[in-house]
XYZ file of C-alpha atoms in Angstrom:
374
model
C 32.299 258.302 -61.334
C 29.315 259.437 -62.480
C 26.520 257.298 -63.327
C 26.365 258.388 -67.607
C 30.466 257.300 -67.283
C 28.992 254.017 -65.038
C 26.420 252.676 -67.346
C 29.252 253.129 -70.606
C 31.372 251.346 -68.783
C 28.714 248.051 -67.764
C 28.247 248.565 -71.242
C 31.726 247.794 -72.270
C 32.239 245.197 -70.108
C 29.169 243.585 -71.519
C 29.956 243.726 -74.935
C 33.473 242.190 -74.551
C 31.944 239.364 -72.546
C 29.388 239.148 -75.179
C 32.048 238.924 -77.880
C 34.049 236.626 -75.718
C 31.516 234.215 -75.925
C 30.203 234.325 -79.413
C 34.116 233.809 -79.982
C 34.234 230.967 -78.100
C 31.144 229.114 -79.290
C 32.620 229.754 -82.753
C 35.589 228.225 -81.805
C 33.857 225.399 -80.168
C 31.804 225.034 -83.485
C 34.175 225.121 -85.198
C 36.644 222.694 -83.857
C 33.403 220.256 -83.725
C 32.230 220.684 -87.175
C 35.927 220.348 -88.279
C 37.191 217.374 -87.125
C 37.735 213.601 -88.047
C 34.557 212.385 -86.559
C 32.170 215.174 -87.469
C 33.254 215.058 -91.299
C 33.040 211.091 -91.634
C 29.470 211.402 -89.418
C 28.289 214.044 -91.616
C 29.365 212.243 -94.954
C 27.708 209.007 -93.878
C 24.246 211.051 -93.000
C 24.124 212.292 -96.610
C 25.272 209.329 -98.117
C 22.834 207.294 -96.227
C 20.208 210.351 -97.885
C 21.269 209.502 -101.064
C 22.373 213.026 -101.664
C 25.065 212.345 -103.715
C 25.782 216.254 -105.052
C 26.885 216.922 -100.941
C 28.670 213.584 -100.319
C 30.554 214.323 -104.200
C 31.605 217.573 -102.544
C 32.871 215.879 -99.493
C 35.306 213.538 -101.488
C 39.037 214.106 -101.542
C 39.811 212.958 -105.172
C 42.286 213.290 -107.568
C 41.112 215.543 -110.488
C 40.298 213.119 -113.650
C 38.481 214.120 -116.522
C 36.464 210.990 -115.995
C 35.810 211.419 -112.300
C 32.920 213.802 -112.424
C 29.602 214.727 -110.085
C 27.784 213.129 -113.231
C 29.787 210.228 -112.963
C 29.234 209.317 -109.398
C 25.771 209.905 -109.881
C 25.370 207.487 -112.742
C 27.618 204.841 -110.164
C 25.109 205.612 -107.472
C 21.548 205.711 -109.172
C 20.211 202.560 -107.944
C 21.527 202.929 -104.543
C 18.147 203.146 -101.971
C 18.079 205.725 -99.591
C 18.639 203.961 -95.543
C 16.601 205.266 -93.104
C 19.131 206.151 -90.224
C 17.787 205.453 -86.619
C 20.698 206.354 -84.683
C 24.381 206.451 -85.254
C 28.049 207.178 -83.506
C 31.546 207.841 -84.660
C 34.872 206.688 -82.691
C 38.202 206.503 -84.018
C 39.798 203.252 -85.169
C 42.579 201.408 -86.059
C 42.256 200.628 -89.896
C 45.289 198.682 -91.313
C 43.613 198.422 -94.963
C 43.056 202.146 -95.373
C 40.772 202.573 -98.413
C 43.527 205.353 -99.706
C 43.302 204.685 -103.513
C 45.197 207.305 -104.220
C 48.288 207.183 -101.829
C 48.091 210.631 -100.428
C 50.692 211.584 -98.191
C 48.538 213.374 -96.113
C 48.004 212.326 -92.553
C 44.652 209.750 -92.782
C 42.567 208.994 -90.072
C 40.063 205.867 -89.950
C 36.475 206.588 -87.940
C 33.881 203.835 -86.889
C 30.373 204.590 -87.672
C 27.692 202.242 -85.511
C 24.454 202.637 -86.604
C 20.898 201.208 -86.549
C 18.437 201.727 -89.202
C 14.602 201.978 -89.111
C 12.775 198.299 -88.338
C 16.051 196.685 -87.291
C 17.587 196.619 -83.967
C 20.972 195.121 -84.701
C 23.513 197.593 -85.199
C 25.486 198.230 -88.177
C 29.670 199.264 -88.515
C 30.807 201.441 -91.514
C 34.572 202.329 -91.981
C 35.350 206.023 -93.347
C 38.608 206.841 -94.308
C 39.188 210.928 -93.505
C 41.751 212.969 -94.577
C 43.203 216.730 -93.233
C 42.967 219.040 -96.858
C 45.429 221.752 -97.654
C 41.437 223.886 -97.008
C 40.574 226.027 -94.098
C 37.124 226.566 -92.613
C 36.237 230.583 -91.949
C 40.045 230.687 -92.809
C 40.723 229.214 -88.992
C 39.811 225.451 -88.935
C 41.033 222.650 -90.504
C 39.022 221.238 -93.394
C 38.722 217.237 -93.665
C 37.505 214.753 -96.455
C 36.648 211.499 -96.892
C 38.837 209.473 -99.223
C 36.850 208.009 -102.147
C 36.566 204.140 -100.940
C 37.999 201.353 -103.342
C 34.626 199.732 -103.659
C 33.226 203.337 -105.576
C 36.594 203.178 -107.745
C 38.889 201.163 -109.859
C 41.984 202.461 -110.395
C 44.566 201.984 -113.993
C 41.358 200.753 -116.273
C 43.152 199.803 -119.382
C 41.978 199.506 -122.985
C 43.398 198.268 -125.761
C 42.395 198.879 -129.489
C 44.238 198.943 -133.117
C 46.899 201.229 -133.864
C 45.282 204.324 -135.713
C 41.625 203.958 -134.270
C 40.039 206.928 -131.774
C 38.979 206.447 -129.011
C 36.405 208.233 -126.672
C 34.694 206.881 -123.554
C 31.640 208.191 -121.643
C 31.866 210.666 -124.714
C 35.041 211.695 -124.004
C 37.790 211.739 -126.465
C 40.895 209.234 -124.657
C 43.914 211.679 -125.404
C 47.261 210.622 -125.883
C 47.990 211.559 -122.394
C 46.343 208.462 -121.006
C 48.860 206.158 -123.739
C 50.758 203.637 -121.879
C 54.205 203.511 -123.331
C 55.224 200.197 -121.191
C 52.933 198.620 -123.616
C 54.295 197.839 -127.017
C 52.657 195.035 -128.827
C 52.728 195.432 -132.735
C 49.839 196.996 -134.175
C 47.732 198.071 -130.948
C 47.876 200.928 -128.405
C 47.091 200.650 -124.518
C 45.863 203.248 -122.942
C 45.562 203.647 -119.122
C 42.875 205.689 -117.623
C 43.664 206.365 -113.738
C 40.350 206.507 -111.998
C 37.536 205.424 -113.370
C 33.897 205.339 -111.226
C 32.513 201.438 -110.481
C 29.700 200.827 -112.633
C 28.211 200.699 -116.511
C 30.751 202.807 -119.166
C 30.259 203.348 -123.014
C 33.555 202.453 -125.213
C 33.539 203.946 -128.530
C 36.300 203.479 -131.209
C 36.464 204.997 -134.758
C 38.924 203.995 -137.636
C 39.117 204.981 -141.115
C 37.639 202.045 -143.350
C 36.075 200.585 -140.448
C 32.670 200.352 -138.912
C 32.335 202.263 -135.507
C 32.127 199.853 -132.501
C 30.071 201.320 -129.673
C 29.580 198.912 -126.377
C 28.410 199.356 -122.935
C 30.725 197.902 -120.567
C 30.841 196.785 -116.911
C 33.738 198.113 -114.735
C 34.598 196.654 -111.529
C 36.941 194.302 -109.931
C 36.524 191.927 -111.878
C 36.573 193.665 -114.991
C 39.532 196.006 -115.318
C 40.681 195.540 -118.661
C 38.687 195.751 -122.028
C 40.361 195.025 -125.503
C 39.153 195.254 -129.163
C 41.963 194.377 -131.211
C 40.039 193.776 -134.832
C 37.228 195.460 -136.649
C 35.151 195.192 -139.355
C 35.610 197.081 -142.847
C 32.716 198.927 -144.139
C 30.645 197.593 -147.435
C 32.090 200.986 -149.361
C 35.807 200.301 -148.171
C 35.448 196.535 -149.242
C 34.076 197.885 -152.742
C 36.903 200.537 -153.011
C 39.770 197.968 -152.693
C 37.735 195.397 -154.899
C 37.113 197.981 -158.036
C 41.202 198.995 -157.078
C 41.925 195.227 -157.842
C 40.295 195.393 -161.283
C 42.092 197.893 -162.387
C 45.262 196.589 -160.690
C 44.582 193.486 -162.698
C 44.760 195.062 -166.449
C 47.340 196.882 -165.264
C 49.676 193.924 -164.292
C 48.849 191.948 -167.432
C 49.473 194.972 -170.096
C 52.295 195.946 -168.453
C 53.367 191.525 -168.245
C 52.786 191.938 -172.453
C 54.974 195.247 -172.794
C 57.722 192.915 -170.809
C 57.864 195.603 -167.922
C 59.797 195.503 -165.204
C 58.993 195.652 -161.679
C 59.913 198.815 -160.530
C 58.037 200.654 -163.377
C 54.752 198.814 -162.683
C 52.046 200.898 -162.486
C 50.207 200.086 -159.465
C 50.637 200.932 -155.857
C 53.212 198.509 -153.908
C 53.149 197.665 -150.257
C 56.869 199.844 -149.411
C 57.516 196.825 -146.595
C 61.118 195.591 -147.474
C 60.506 191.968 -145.616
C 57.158 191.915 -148.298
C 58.150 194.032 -151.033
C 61.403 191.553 -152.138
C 59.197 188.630 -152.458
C 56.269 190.253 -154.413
C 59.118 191.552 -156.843
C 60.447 187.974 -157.425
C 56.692 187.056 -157.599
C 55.827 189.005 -160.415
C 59.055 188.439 -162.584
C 58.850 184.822 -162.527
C 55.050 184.961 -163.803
C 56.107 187.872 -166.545
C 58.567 185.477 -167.334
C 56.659 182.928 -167.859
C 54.307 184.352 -170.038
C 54.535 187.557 -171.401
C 55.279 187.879 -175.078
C 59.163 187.167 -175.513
C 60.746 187.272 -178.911
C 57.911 188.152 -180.251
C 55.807 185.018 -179.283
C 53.434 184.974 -176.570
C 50.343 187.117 -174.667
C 50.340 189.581 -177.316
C 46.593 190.987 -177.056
C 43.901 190.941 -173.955
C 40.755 191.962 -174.257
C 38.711 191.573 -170.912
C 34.942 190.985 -172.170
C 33.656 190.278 -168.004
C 35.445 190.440 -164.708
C 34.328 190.334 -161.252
C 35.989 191.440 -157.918
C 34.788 190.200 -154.165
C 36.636 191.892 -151.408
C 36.986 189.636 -147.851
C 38.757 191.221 -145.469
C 41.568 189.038 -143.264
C 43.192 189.106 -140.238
C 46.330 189.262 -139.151
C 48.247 189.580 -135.849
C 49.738 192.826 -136.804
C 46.878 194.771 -136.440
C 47.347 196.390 -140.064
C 44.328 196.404 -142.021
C 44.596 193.353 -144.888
C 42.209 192.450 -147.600
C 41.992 189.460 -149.820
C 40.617 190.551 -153.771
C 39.113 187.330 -155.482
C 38.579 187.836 -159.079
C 37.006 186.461 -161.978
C 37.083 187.152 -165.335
C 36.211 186.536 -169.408
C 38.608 187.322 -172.052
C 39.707 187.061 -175.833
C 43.281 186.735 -176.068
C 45.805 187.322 -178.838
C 48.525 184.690 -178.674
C 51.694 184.324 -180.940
C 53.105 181.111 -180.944
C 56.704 179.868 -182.031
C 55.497 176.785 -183.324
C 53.227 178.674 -185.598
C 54.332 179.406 -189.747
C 54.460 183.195 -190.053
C 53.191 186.258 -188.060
C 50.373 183.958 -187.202
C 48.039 184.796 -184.086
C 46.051 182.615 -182.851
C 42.614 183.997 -180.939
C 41.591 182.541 -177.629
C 38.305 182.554 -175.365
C 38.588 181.618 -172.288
C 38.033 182.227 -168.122
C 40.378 183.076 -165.666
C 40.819 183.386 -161.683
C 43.219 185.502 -160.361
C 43.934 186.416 -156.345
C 45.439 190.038 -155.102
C 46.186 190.960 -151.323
C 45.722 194.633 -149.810
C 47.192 195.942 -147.143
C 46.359 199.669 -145.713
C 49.523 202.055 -146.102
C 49.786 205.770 -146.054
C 46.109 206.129 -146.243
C 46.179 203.780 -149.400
C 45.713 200.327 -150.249
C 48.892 198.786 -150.998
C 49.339 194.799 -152.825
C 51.314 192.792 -150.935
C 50.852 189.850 -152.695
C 49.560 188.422 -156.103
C 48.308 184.737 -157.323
C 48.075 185.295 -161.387
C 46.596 182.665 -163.986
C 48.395 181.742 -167.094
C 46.195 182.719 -170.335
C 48.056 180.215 -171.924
């Protein structure tokens, strides 16, 4: 062999062996920067940093449109960052594995001592890691940390009146968080699955009613929140009052033409339970006195009435107003025990009570309290 052929072959030889080991320090990197310990050590050093964006990435969560990087920023904003002295990771035993979201996957629990600056006594920390479906260079396992309970609280509920929106953090609560083991009349439940530790805003939206916007705080102790009334606006309240006055002529022309209930023309709660009752309501006062015979209420004339709107509650969550009205008038009255066609004229003041409910995107009587004008 000569020596060209010799120094091809060294050559060879060196550049496997060179390849052999930059193969298996890659390995060995690998394996070391892959495993249970390194990933738990590594997510404690930048959670420690307060780097949140790197210790976000290193979290094996569930994907939630109100588990975000934002989010868990928001949570962690106040959180100092703890100057790390020195620190050490051994596997442990952990019987109350911080696995909020009952993965299936094989979890392992990893002991981090630690010391921090201008304190000798050590510290423990318990990291829950998990093995992803992810590979490293395509080769190597890839391992998270499970997000702990004390970052998350899971199945936040919120309750609010049937028919209201709801959005929270700015985002609109779809009907795909509705929780249909819930059924109490006249409010929804809705069940959000994950939801960050920390300050949240809750806004709801109706028709008719004012917005409600409020900042609330979520953690364990403070799982649930529930706004089961709200207010009507000023211009809703006015709507239904001016609706009232007009109901009210209505009910006493049509109480002098000797009409019947079903032809009334007014708008009529369509509630069977409500609707029976309001129809024996009404006949009983026509009865008593429209103009029968040709003696009775024969002329109104309504010189001054006044409507105030006060809106009521009721367990049903439906939306119920209470119409208070007052009013002038010069009547017409024929009387039997009068000679002749005689009418006699009257002056005088009345009170009279209607009750709205909201139906159909209307508002609906339900019930009636009517004066006598004579």
């Amino acid at each position: 062999m000569n020596g060209k052929k010799s120094k091809k072959v060294l050559a060879g030889i060196v550049f496997v062996a060179f390849c052999m080991l930059v193969g298996i320090a890659v390995i060995q990197l690998g394996m070391r920067a892959t495993d249970y310990k390194s990933s738990a050590m590594e997510y404690f050093k930048a959670e420690a940093a307060a780097d949140w964006e790197k210790t976000y990435g290193m979290l094996e969560m569930a994907d939630g449109e109100f588990v975000s990087l934002d989010g868990f920023k928001e949570m962690n904003q106040y959180q100092p960052v703890i100057a790390i002295e020195s620190c050490s990771a051994q596997y442990t035993d952990n019987d109350n594995t911080a696995d909020v979201y009952s993965t299936d996957k094989t979890v392992r629990s990893v002991l981090i001592t630690y010391t921090v600056s201008g304190d000798e006594q050590e510290h423990t920390k318990v990291i829950d890691v998990v093995k992803t479906d992810e590979k490293y260079l395509k080769i190597f396992n890839q391992y998270k940390v499970i997000l702990p309970t004390d970052k998350v609280i899971p199945d936040y509920t919120i309750r609010v009146c049937e028919g209201a929106s709801l959005t929270l953090d700015d985002i609109s609560v779809g009907e795909q968080y509705l929780d249909s083991s819930s059924q109490e009349e006249g409010l929804v439940t809705y069940k959000i699955d994950y939801l960050f530790r920390g300050d949240h805003t809750i806004r709801i939206t109706q028709e008719n009613m004012e917005p409600v916007e409020q900042t609330v705080r979520v953690d364990s102790d403070n799982t649930t929140f529930s706004r089961i009334s709200m207010s009507l606006t000023k211009e809703a309240l006015n709507t239904v009052s001016n609706q009232a006055k007009s109901d009210l002529k209505s009910i006493y022309s049509a109480i002098m033409e000797n009409t019947e209930y079903d032809d009334l023309k007014i708008v009529r709660t369509e509630a069977d339970n409500v609707g029976a009752d309001l129809a024996d309501n009404y006949e009983t006062f026509k009865d008593a006195q429209c103009a029968q015979n040709g003696y009775g209420l024969t002329e109104l004339y309504w010189t001054d009435l006044n409507a105030s709107g006060k809106q009521l509650s009721k367990a049903d969550g439906q939306i119920r107003v209470q119409v208070k009205l007052d009013a002038s008038y010069i009547a017409g009255i024929r009387s039997q025990y009068s000679s002749g066609d005689k009418t006699l004229s009257k002056k005088g003041d009345m009170s009279a009570t209607l009750y709205y409910v909201y139906e159909n995107q209307q508002w609906c009587i339900y019930d009636m309290e009517l004066t006598r004008i004579y």
